[in-house]
CSV table of C-alpha atoms and ligand atoms in Angstrom, one decimal:
chain,number,residue,atom,x,y,z
A,1,MET,CA,-82.3,-32.2,-21.5
A,2,LYS,CA,-80.8,-29.4,-19.5
A,3,GLU,CA,-82.9,-26.9,-21.4
A,4,ASN,CA,-86.0,-28.9,-20.7
A,5,SER,CA,-85.4,-29.0,-17.0
A,6,LEU,CA,-84.8,-25.2,-16.9
A,7,PHE,CA,-88.0,-24.7,-18.9
A,8,ASN,CA,-89.9,-26.8,-16.4
A,9,ARG,CA,-88.4,-25.0,-13.4
A,10,LEU,CA,-89.2,-21.6,-14.7
A,11,SER,CA,-92.8,-22.7,-15.7
A,12,LYS,CA,-93.4,-24.0,-12.2
A,13,ARG,CA,-92.2,-20.7,-10.6
A,14,LEU,CA,-94.4,-18.7,-12.9
A,15,GLU,CA,-97.4,-20.9,-12.0
A,16,SER,CA,-96.9,-20.3,-8.3
A,17,LEU,CA,-96.4,-16.5,-8.8
A,18,GLU,CA,-99.6,-16.4,-10.9
A,19,LYS,CA,-101.5,-17.5,-7.8
A,20,LEU,CA,-100.5,-14.3,-5.9
A,21,PRO,CA,-103.1,-11.5,-5.9
A,22,LYS,CA,-103.0,-8.9,-8.6
A,23,ILE,CA,-102.9,-5.2,-7.8
A,24,ASP,CA,-106.2,-4.6,-9.5
A,25,GLU,CA,-108.5,-7.5,-10.2
A,26,THR,CA,-110.3,-5.6,-13.0
A,27,LYS,CA,-107.1,-4.9,-14.9
A,28,SER,CA,-104.1,-6.8,-16.2
A,29,ILE,CA,-100.9,-6.0,-18.1
A,30,PRO,CA,-102.3,-7.5,-21.4
A,31,LYS,CA,-105.4,-5.3,-20.9
A,32,VAL,CA,-103.3,-2.2,-20.2
A,33,LEU,CA,-101.2,-2.8,-23.3
A,34,GLU,CA,-104.3,-3.3,-25.4
A,35,GLU,CA,-105.8,-0.1,-24.2
A,36,LYS,CA,-102.6,1.7,-25.3
A,37,GLY,CA,-102.9,0.3,-28.8
A,38,PHE,CA,-100.4,-2.6,-28.6
A,39,SER,CA,-101.6,-5.8,-30.3
A,40,ARG,CA,-100.9,-9.3,-29.0
A,41,ARG,CA,-98.5,-9.6,-31.9
A,42,ASP,CA,-96.6,-6.4,-30.8
A,43,PHE,CA,-96.4,-7.9,-27.3
A,44,MET,CA,-95.1,-11.3,-28.5
A,45,LYS,CA,-92.5,-9.5,-30.8
A,46,TRP,CA,-91.4,-7.6,-27.7
A,47,ALA,CA,-91.2,-10.8,-25.7
A,48,THR,CA,-89.1,-12.5,-28.4
A,49,ALA,CA,-86.6,-9.6,-28.3
A,50,VAL,CA,-86.4,-9.8,-24.4
A,51,THR,CA,-85.9,-13.6,-24.6
A,52,ALA,CA,-82.9,-13.1,-26.9
A,53,MET,CA,-81.6,-10.3,-24.7
A,54,LEU,CA,-81.8,-12.5,-21.6
A,55,ALA,CA,-79.8,-15.1,-23.6
A,56,LEU,CA,-82.6,-17.7,-23.4
A,57,PRO,CA,-83.6,-20.0,-26.3
A,58,ALA,CA,-86.4,-18.7,-28.6
A,59,ASN,CA,-88.8,-21.4,-27.3
A,60,PHE,CA,-88.7,-19.7,-23.9
A,61,THR,CA,-90.6,-16.7,-25.4
A,62,PRO,CA,-94.0,-17.7,-23.9
A,63,LEU,CA,-92.4,-17.9,-20.5
A,64,VAL,CA,-91.0,-14.4,-20.8
A,65,ALA,CA,-94.4,-13.1,-22.0
A,66,LYS,CA,-96.0,-14.8,-19.0
A,67,ALA,CA,-93.4,-13.2,-16.6
A,68,ALA,CA,-94.3,-9.8,-18.0
A,69,GLU,CA,-98.0,-10.5,-17.7
A,70,ILE,CA,-97.7,-11.4,-14.0
A,71,SER,CA,-95.2,-8.8,-13.1
A,72,ASP,CA,-97.9,-6.9,-11.3
A,73,ARG,CA,-97.8,-9.6,-8.5
A,74,LEU,CA,-94.5,-8.4,-7.0
A,75,PRO,CA,-94.4,-5.3,-4.9
A,76,ILE,CA,-91.6,-2.9,-5.7
A,77,ILE,CA,-90.1,-0.2,-3.5
A,78,TRP,CA,-88.0,2.4,-5.4
A,79,LEU,CA,-85.8,4.8,-3.4
A,80,HIS,CA,-84.1,7.9,-4.6
A,81,MET,CA,-80.8,8.9,-3.1
A,82,ALA,CA,-78.3,11.5,-4.5
A,83,GLU,CA,-78.8,11.6,-8.2
A,84,CYS,CA,-80.4,13.3,-11.2
A,85,THR,CA,-83.5,11.1,-11.6
A,86,GLY,CA,-82.2,10.2,-15.0
A,87,CYS,CA,-82.7,6.5,-14.3
A,88,SER,CA,-86.4,6.9,-13.7
A,89,GLU,CA,-86.5,9.3,-16.7
A,90,SER,CA,-84.9,6.7,-18.9
A,91,LEU,CA,-87.7,4.3,-18.0
A,92,LEU,CA,-90.8,6.4,-17.8
A,93,ARG,CA,-90.6,9.6,-19.6
A,94,THR,CA,-91.0,8.5,-23.2
A,95,ASP,CA,-93.3,10.6,-25.4
A,96,ALA,CA,-94.9,7.5,-26.9
A,97,PRO,CA,-94.8,4.9,-24.1
A,98,THR,CA,-93.0,1.7,-24.9
A,99,ILE,CA,-94.1,-1.8,-23.7
A,100,ASP,CA,-91.3,-1.6,-21.1
A,101,SER,CA,-92.4,1.8,-19.7
A,102,LEU,CA,-96.1,0.7,-19.7
A,103,ILE,CA,-95.3,-2.4,-17.7
A,104,PHE,CA,-93.3,-0.4,-15.3
A,105,ASP,CA,-96.0,2.2,-15.0
A,106,TYR,CA,-98.5,-0.5,-14.1
A,107,ILE,CA,-96.7,-2.9,-11.9
A,108,SER,CA,-97.0,-2.6,-8.2
A,109,LEU,CA,-94.8,0.3,-7.5
A,110,GLU,CA,-95.6,0.6,-3.8
A,111,TYR,CA,-93.3,3.6,-3.3
A,112,HIS,CA,-91.6,5.8,-5.8
A,113,GLU,CA,-90.9,9.4,-4.7
A,114,THR,CA,-91.0,10.8,-8.3
A,115,LEU,CA,-94.2,9.1,-9.3
A,116,MET,CA,-96.4,9.0,-6.2
A,117,ALA,CA,-98.8,11.8,-5.3
A,118,SER,CA,-98.0,12.1,-1.6
A,119,ALA,CA,-95.3,14.2,-0.2
A,120,GLY,CA,-93.7,15.1,3.2
A,121,TRP,CA,-94.9,13.2,6.3
A,122,GLN,CA,-97.4,11.2,4.3
A,123,ALA,CA,-94.7,10.0,1.9
A,124,GLU,CA,-92.5,8.9,4.8
A,125,GLU,CA,-95.3,7.0,6.4
A,126,ASN,CA,-96.0,5.4,3.1
A,127,LEU,CA,-92.5,4.0,2.9
A,128,GLU,CA,-92.7,2.6,6.4
A,129,HIS,CA,-96.1,1.0,5.7
A,130,ALA,CA,-94.9,-0.5,2.4
A,131,ILE,CA,-91.8,-2.0,4.1
A,132,GLU,CA,-94.0,-3.4,6.9
A,133,LYS,CA,-96.8,-4.7,4.7
A,134,HIS,CA,-94.5,-6.5,2.2
A,135,LYS,CA,-91.7,-7.6,4.6
A,136,GLY,CA,-89.6,-10.2,3.0
A,137,ASN,CA,-91.5,-10.0,-0.3
A,138,TYR,CA,-90.7,-6.7,-2.0
A,139,ILE,CA,-88.1,-6.0,-4.6
A,140,LEU,CA,-86.0,-3.0,-3.7
A,141,MET,CA,-84.7,-0.7,-6.5
A,142,VAL,CA,-82.5,2.1,-5.4
A,143,GLU,CA,-81.4,5.0,-7.6
A,144,GLY,CA,-78.5,7.3,-6.6
A,145,GLY,CA,-75.3,7.4,-4.6
A,146,ILE,CA,-75.5,7.4,-0.8
A,147,PRO,CA,-73.8,10.1,1.3
A,148,SER,CA,-72.5,8.1,4.2
A,149,GLY,CA,-70.5,8.2,7.4
A,150,ASP,CA,-69.8,11.6,9.0
A,151,THR,CA,-71.3,13.3,5.9
A,152,ASP,CA,-74.5,11.3,5.6
A,153,PHE,CA,-76.5,14.3,6.8
A,154,TYR,CA,-76.0,15.8,3.2
A,155,LEU,CA,-78.9,13.6,2.3
A,156,THR,CA,-81.4,14.1,5.1
A,157,ILE,CA,-84.9,13.1,4.2
A,158,GLY,CA,-88.1,14.8,5.5
A,159,GLY,CA,-89.3,15.6,9.0
A,160,HIS,CA,-87.9,12.5,10.9
A,161,GLY,CA,-84.4,13.8,10.1
A,162,LYS,CA,-83.6,10.3,8.8
A,163,THR,CA,-80.7,10.1,6.4
A,164,GLY,CA,-80.8,8.5,3.0
A,165,GLU,CA,-78.2,6.0,4.3
A,166,GLN,CA,-80.5,4.9,7.1
A,167,ASN,CA,-83.5,4.7,4.8
A,168,ALA,CA,-81.5,2.5,2.3
A,169,LYS,CA,-80.2,0.3,5.1
A,170,ASP,CA,-83.7,-0.3,6.6
A,171,ALA,CA,-85.2,-1.0,3.2
A,172,CYS,CA,-82.5,-3.4,2.3
A,173,GLU,CA,-83.0,-5.5,5.4
A,174,SER,CA,-86.4,-7.0,4.5
A,175,ALA,CA,-86.2,-6.9,0.7
A,176,LYS,CA,-86.6,-10.1,-1.3
A,177,ALA,CA,-84.1,-8.9,-3.9
A,178,ILE,CA,-82.1,-5.7,-4.2
A,179,PHE,CA,-81.2,-3.9,-7.4
A,180,ALA,CA,-79.0,-0.8,-7.6
A,181,ILE,CA,-80.4,1.1,-10.6
A,182,GLY,CA,-77.8,3.3,-12.4
A,183,THR,CA,-74.1,4.0,-11.9
A,184,CYS,CA,-74.7,6.2,-8.9
A,185,SER,CA,-76.3,3.5,-6.8
A,186,SER,CA,-74.1,0.8,-8.3
A,187,PHE,CA,-70.8,2.5,-7.8
A,188,GLY,CA,-71.3,6.0,-6.2
A,189,GLY,CA,-71.5,7.9,-9.5
A,190,VAL,CA,-71.1,11.6,-10.1
A,191,GLN,CA,-71.4,12.6,-6.5
A,192,ALA,CA,-68.7,10.1,-5.5
A,193,ALA,CA,-66.3,11.7,-8.0
A,194,ASN,CA,-63.2,13.3,-6.6
A,195,PRO,CA,-63.3,15.1,-4.1
A,196,ASN,CA,-66.6,13.4,-3.1
A,197,PRO,CA,-67.6,16.1,-0.6
A,198,THR,CA,-70.7,14.2,0.6
A,199,GLY,CA,-68.9,10.9,1.1
A,200,ALA,CA,-71.2,9.2,-1.4
A,201,VAL,CA,-70.9,5.4,-1.8
A,202,ALA,CA,-72.5,2.6,-3.6
A,203,LEU,CA,-75.6,0.9,-2.2
A,204,SER,CA,-73.5,-2.3,-1.7
A,205,LYS,CA,-71.4,-0.4,0.8
A,206,VAL,CA,-74.2,0.2,3.2
A,207,THR,CA,-75.7,-3.3,3.3
A,208,ASN,CA,-74.4,-6.8,3.8
A,209,ARG,CA,-77.1,-8.1,1.5
A,210,THR,CA,-76.2,-9.0,-2.1
A,211,VAL,CA,-76.9,-6.1,-4.5
A,212,ILE,CA,-77.3,-6.7,-8.2
A,213,ASN,CA,-75.9,-3.7,-10.0
A,214,VAL,CA,-77.6,-2.3,-13.2
A,215,PRO,CA,-75.2,0.6,-14.0
A,216,GLY,CA,-75.3,3.2,-16.8
A,217,CYS,CA,-75.8,6.9,-16.4
A,218,PRO,CA,-78.6,6.2,-17.1
A,219,PRO,CA,-79.1,2.5,-17.7
A,220,SER,CA,-81.4,1.6,-20.6
A,221,GLU,CA,-85.0,0.8,-19.9
A,222,LYS,CA,-84.4,-2.6,-21.4
A,223,ASN,CA,-81.7,-3.4,-18.8
A,224,ILE,CA,-83.9,-2.3,-16.0
A,225,VAL,CA,-87.0,-4.2,-17.1
A,226,GLY,CA,-84.9,-7.2,-18.2
A,227,THR,CA,-83.4,-7.4,-14.6
A,228,LEU,CA,-86.9,-7.4,-13.1
A,229,LEU,CA,-88.1,-10.1,-15.6
A,230,HIS,CA,-85.1,-12.2,-15.0
A,231,PHE,CA,-85.9,-12.2,-11.3
A,232,ILE,CA,-89.5,-13.0,-11.9
A,233,LEU,CA,-88.5,-15.9,-14.1
A,234,TYR,CA,-85.8,-17.4,-12.0
A,235,GLY,CA,-86.3,-16.2,-8.5
A,236,THR,CA,-82.5,-16.4,-8.0
A,237,LEU,CA,-79.5,-14.2,-8.8
A,238,PRO,CA,-78.4,-14.0,-12.5
A,239,ALA,CA,-74.9,-14.9,-13.4
A,240,LEU,CA,-72.9,-11.8,-12.3
A,241,ASP,CA,-69.6,-10.3,-13.3
A,242,PRO,CA,-67.0,-9.2,-10.7
A,243,TYR,CA,-68.8,-5.9,-10.3
A,244,ASN,CA,-72.1,-7.7,-9.6
A,245,ARG,CA,-73.5,-6.7,-13.0
A,246,PRO,CA,-75.8,-9.3,-14.8
A,247,LYS,CA,-73.7,-11.0,-17.5
A,248,TRP,CA,-76.6,-11.1,-19.9
A,249,ALA,CA,-76.5,-7.3,-20.1
A,250,TYR,CA,-72.9,-6.4,-19.2
A,251,GLY,CA,-71.0,-9.5,-20.5
A,252,LEU,CA,-69.5,-7.9,-23.5
A,253,ARG,CA,-67.6,-4.6,-24.2
A,254,ILE,CA,-69.1,-1.7,-26.1
A,255,HIS,CA,-66.1,-2.2,-28.4
A,256,ASP,CA,-67.1,-5.9,-29.1
A,257,LEU,CA,-70.6,-4.9,-30.2
A,258,CYS,CA,-69.9,-1.6,-31.9
A,259,GLU,CA,-71.1,-0.9,-35.4
A,260,ARG,CA,-67.9,1.2,-36.0
A,261,ARG,CA,-65.6,-1.7,-35.0
A,262,GLY,CA,-64.7,-2.6,-38.6
A,263,HIS,CA,-63.2,0.9,-39.0
A,264,PHE,CA,-61.2,0.4,-35.8
A,265,ASP,CA,-59.8,-2.8,-37.1
A,266,ALA,CA,-59.1,-1.2,-40.5
A,267,GLY,CA,-57.3,1.8,-38.8
A,268,GLU,CA,-59.9,4.3,-39.9
A,269,PHE,CA,-60.4,7.0,-37.3
A,270,VAL,CA,-62.2,10.3,-36.8
A,271,GLU,CA,-59.3,12.7,-36.1
A,272,GLU,CA,-61.6,15.6,-35.0
A,273,PHE,CA,-65.3,16.1,-34.7
A,274,GLY,CA,-66.9,17.2,-38.0
A,275,ASP,CA,-64.1,15.9,-40.2
A,276,GLU,CA,-64.5,13.6,-43.3
A,277,GLY,CA,-64.0,10.5,-41.1
A,278,ALA,CA,-66.8,11.6,-38.8
A,279,LYS,CA,-69.1,12.0,-41.8
A,280,LYS,CA,-68.1,8.5,-42.9
A,281,GLY,CA,-68.9,7.0,-39.5
A,282,TYR,CA,-65.2,6.1,-38.7
A,283,CYS,CA,-64.1,4.8,-35.3
A,284,LEU,CA,-64.2,7.4,-32.5
A,285,TYR,CA,-61.2,6.0,-30.5
A,286,LYS,CA,-58.9,9.0,-31.2
A,287,VAL,CA,-61.6,11.5,-30.1
A,288,GLY,CA,-61.9,9.7,-26.8
A,289,CYS,CA,-64.2,6.7,-27.1
A,290,LYS,CA,-63.9,4.5,-24.0
A,291,GLY,CA,-65.8,1.6,-25.6
A,292,PRO,CA,-62.7,-0.7,-25.3
A,293,TYR,CA,-62.9,-0.4,-21.5
A,294,THR,CA,-66.7,-0.4,-21.0
A,295,PHE,CA,-69.1,-3.3,-20.5
A,296,ASN,CA,-72.7,-2.7,-21.6
A,297,ASN,CA,-75.1,-3.6,-24.4
A,298,CYS,CA,-76.0,-0.1,-25.6
A,299,SER,CA,-75.5,-0.9,-29.3
A,300,LYS,CA,-78.2,-3.6,-29.1
A,301,ASN,CA,-80.7,-1.8,-26.8
A,302,LYS,CA,-80.1,1.8,-27.8
A,303,PHE,CA,-82.1,4.6,-26.1
A,304,ASN,CA,-85.2,6.8,-26.8
A,305,GLN,CA,-87.3,3.9,-28.1
A,306,HIS,CA,-84.4,2.3,-29.8
A,307,THR,CA,-83.6,5.4,-31.8
A,308,SER,CA,-79.9,5.8,-31.2
A,309,TRP,CA,-77.0,5.5,-28.8
A,310,PRO,CA,-74.0,7.6,-28.1
A,311,ILE,CA,-71.7,6.1,-30.7
A,312,GLN,CA,-74.3,6.1,-33.4
A,313,ALA,CA,-74.9,9.8,-32.6
A,314,GLY,CA,-71.3,10.5,-33.3
A,315,HIS,CA,-69.7,10.8,-29.8
A,316,GLY,CA,-67.5,8.2,-28.2
A,317,CYS,CA,-68.7,6.1,-25.2
A,318,ILE,CA,-67.7,7.9,-22.0
A,319,GLY,CA,-67.7,4.6,-20.0
A,320,CYS,CA,-70.8,5.5,-18.0
A,321,SER,CA,-71.5,1.9,-16.8
A,322,GLU,CA,-68.0,1.5,-15.2
A,323,PRO,CA,-67.0,2.2,-11.6
A,324,ASP,CA,-65.4,5.7,-11.0
A,325,PHE,CA,-65.8,6.6,-14.7
A,326,TRP,CA,-66.0,10.3,-13.9
A,327,ASP,CA,-62.4,10.1,-12.4
A,328,THR,CA,-60.8,7.4,-14.5
A,329,MET,CA,-62.2,7.8,-18.0
A,330,GLY,CA,-61.5,11.5,-18.6
A,331,PRO,CA,-60.7,13.5,-20.5
A,332,PHE,CA,-63.8,12.3,-22.3
A,333,GLU,CA,-62.7,13.5,-25.8
A,334,GLU,CA,-59.1,12.2,-25.6
A,335,PRO,CA,-57.8,8.6,-25.6
A,336,VAL,CA,-56.4,7.4,-22.3
A,337,ALA,CA,-53.1,5.8,-23.2
A,338,ASP,CA,-52.1,2.5,-21.5
A,339,ARG,CA,-55.4,2.0,-19.7
A,340,LEU,CA,-56.0,-1.5,-18.5
A,341,TYR,CA,-59.3,-3.1,-19.4
A,342,ASN,CA,-61.0,-5.7,-17.4
A,343,SER,CA,-61.8,-8.9,-19.2
A,344,VAL,CA,-64.7,-10.8,-17.9
A,345,PHE,CA,-63.4,-13.7,-19.9
A,346,GLY,CA,-60.6,-14.0,-17.4
A,347,GLY,CA,-57.6,-13.8,-19.6
A,348,LEU,CA,-56.7,-14.4,-23.1
A,349,GLY,CA,-59.8,-15.5,-25.0
A,350,ALA,CA,-62.0,-14.2,-27.8
A,351,ASP,CA,-61.7,-10.8,-26.1
A,352,ALA,CA,-57.9,-10.6,-26.3
A,353,THR,CA,-57.8,-12.0,-29.9
A,354,ALA,CA,-60.2,-9.3,-31.0
A,355,ASP,CA,-58.1,-6.7,-29.4
A,356,LYS,CA,-54.8,-8.0,-30.7
A,357,ILE,CA,-56.0,-7.2,-34.2
A,358,GLY,CA,-56.8,-3.7,-33.1
A,359,VAL,CA,-53.6,-3.3,-31.1
A,360,GLY,CA,-51.5,-4.4,-34.1
A,361,LEU,CA,-53.1,-1.7,-36.3
A,362,LEU,CA,-53.1,0.9,-33.5
A,363,ALA,CA,-49.3,0.5,-33.2
A,364,VAL,CA,-49.0,1.5,-36.8
A,365,THR,CA,-51.3,4.5,-36.3
A,366,GLY,CA,-49.4,5.4,-33.1
A,367,ILE,CA,-51.9,4.7,-30.4
A,368,GLY,CA,-52.0,2.0,-27.8
A,369,ILE,CA,-54.6,0.1,-25.9
A,370,ALA,CA,-53.0,-2.0,-23.2
A,371,ALA,CA,-54.8,-5.3,-23.3
A,372,HIS,CA,-54.2,-6.9,-19.9
A,373,ALA,CA,-56.7,-9.0,-18.2
A,374,ALA,CA,-57.0,-7.4,-14.7
A,375,ILE,CA,-59.8,-9.6,-13.5
A,376,SER,CA,-57.9,-11.2,-10.7
A,377,LYS,CA,-57.5,-8.0,-8.7
A,378,PHE,CA,-61.3,-7.6,-8.3
A,379,LYS,CA,-63.0,-9.4,-5.5
A,380,HIS,CA,-65.8,-11.7,-6.4
A,381,PRO,CA,-69.5,-11.0,-5.7
A,382,LYS,CA,-70.7,-11.5,-2.2
A,383,ASP,CA,-72.7,-14.7,-2.2
A,384,GLU,CA,-75.2,-15.0,0.5
A,385,GLU,CA,-78.1,-16.6,-1.4
B,401,FSX,FE1,-78.8,10.3,-13.1
B,401,FSX,FE2,-79.8,7.9,-11.8
B,401,FSX,FE3,-76.8,9.1,-13.8
B,401,FSX,FE4,-77.1,8.5,-11.4
B,401,FSX,O1,-79.2,7.7,-13.3
B,401,FSX,S1,-78.5,9.4,-15.1
B,401,FSX,S2,-76.7,10.7,-12.2
B,401,FSX,S3,-76.6,7.0,-12.9
B,401,FSX,O2,-78.5,7.8,-10.5
B,401,FSX,O3,-80.3,9.6,-12.1
B,402,SF4,FE1,-66.6,1.6,-31.5
B,402,SF4,FE2,-65.3,3.1,-29.8
B,402,SF4,FE3,-64.4,0.7,-30.3
B,402,SF4,FE4,-64.2,2.6,-32.1
B,402,SF4,S1,-63.2,2.6,-30.1
B,402,SF4,S2,-64.9,0.6,-32.5
B,402,SF4,S3,-66.1,3.8,-31.8
B,402,SF4,S4,-66.3,1.2,-29.3
B,403,F3S,FE1,-72.8,4.8,-21.5
B,403,F3S,FE2,-71.0,4.2,-23.2
B,403,F3S,FE3,-73.4,3.2,-23.3
B,403,F3S,S1,-71.3,6.2,-22.4
B,403,F3S,S2,-74.7,4.8,-22.6
B,403,F3S,S3,-71.9,2.8,-21.7
B,403,F3S,S4,-72.2,3.8,-25.1
């Protein structure tokens, strides 16, 4: 019954979005995909995988497919702040484009500094026009940390002498929904690492609006596109964790979804890179893996067209989707003793049970993971909508 009413609600929303004008009447997303050699079958297979990723029942697949097909109806403004552009690269620079990257290439990206042809004054004007034209209707995606306060001038953009902080504030004001793409925009990232000379902060620190964080340095293309499709489908905020990360993507720890987890539980560890254990694919905890403290779905989504992910490639997770990971997760190739991990399950649940097994064995092998649920010390997401 509950599932039926959700199905009906999402169908109704998609029907109303479908009535909005397309960017180009002569083209459509199915047509673009077909031109690039993707069959309807490939597309439906992709939609099935996205439906599972968004934790929706399999019979919602046609709705997810429809959401992707009409994703060109929503204007998107993408701002770059202080960062390396890895988030955009993660999504767009694949040698053989994926369905995710093609959709993103085609949707109505009204403003994206890396992709658009214009530069300088013209680009600045484009941003103002895009904000004005789509007031209250555009989705704002921001990549990068934001130099703020007395040191905001470190990110001064173009001839108007406007700072990145001011640009981000202005763009947030009339956005329909706001996504911080990447760890820099979500939490400050590398430029906010100690001593943070530019006073870089997260996007959520320069606006009172609710910001949905999609961290990872960079985040996977699937998490970026999934966040967009979720919004198209629901039109509301997804369930969020205490760091405003969508739970469908960041609800479980790397450690919970890790293909080497059996070796952790069995006490089989890589002692140094290149040793016998490394060749056998043993657990990377002793060479610094921060998977037990990191929430993300990398083992499911992987990177580079689903080829691999850090742990499969033989290096531990460095915690790149967690706040302040540059300062708190180092040294990257050594374990951090007694580190608390944050449990989104709010205490002793499946999470703690899984860890107790590991902790028991780790005590024998002489290492410790402190398994305390520290959730209560984090404030809950701002809830304005
Ligand atoms: Fe780079 Fe994006 Fe890291 Fe940051 O990704 S991959 S430094 S999260 O803002 O460009
Ligand atoms: Fe996987 Fe790292 Fe956990 Fe080992 S410590 S099981 S490598 S996430
Ligand atoms: Fe980042 Fe760890 Fe995934 S380093 S990419 S969260 S495996």
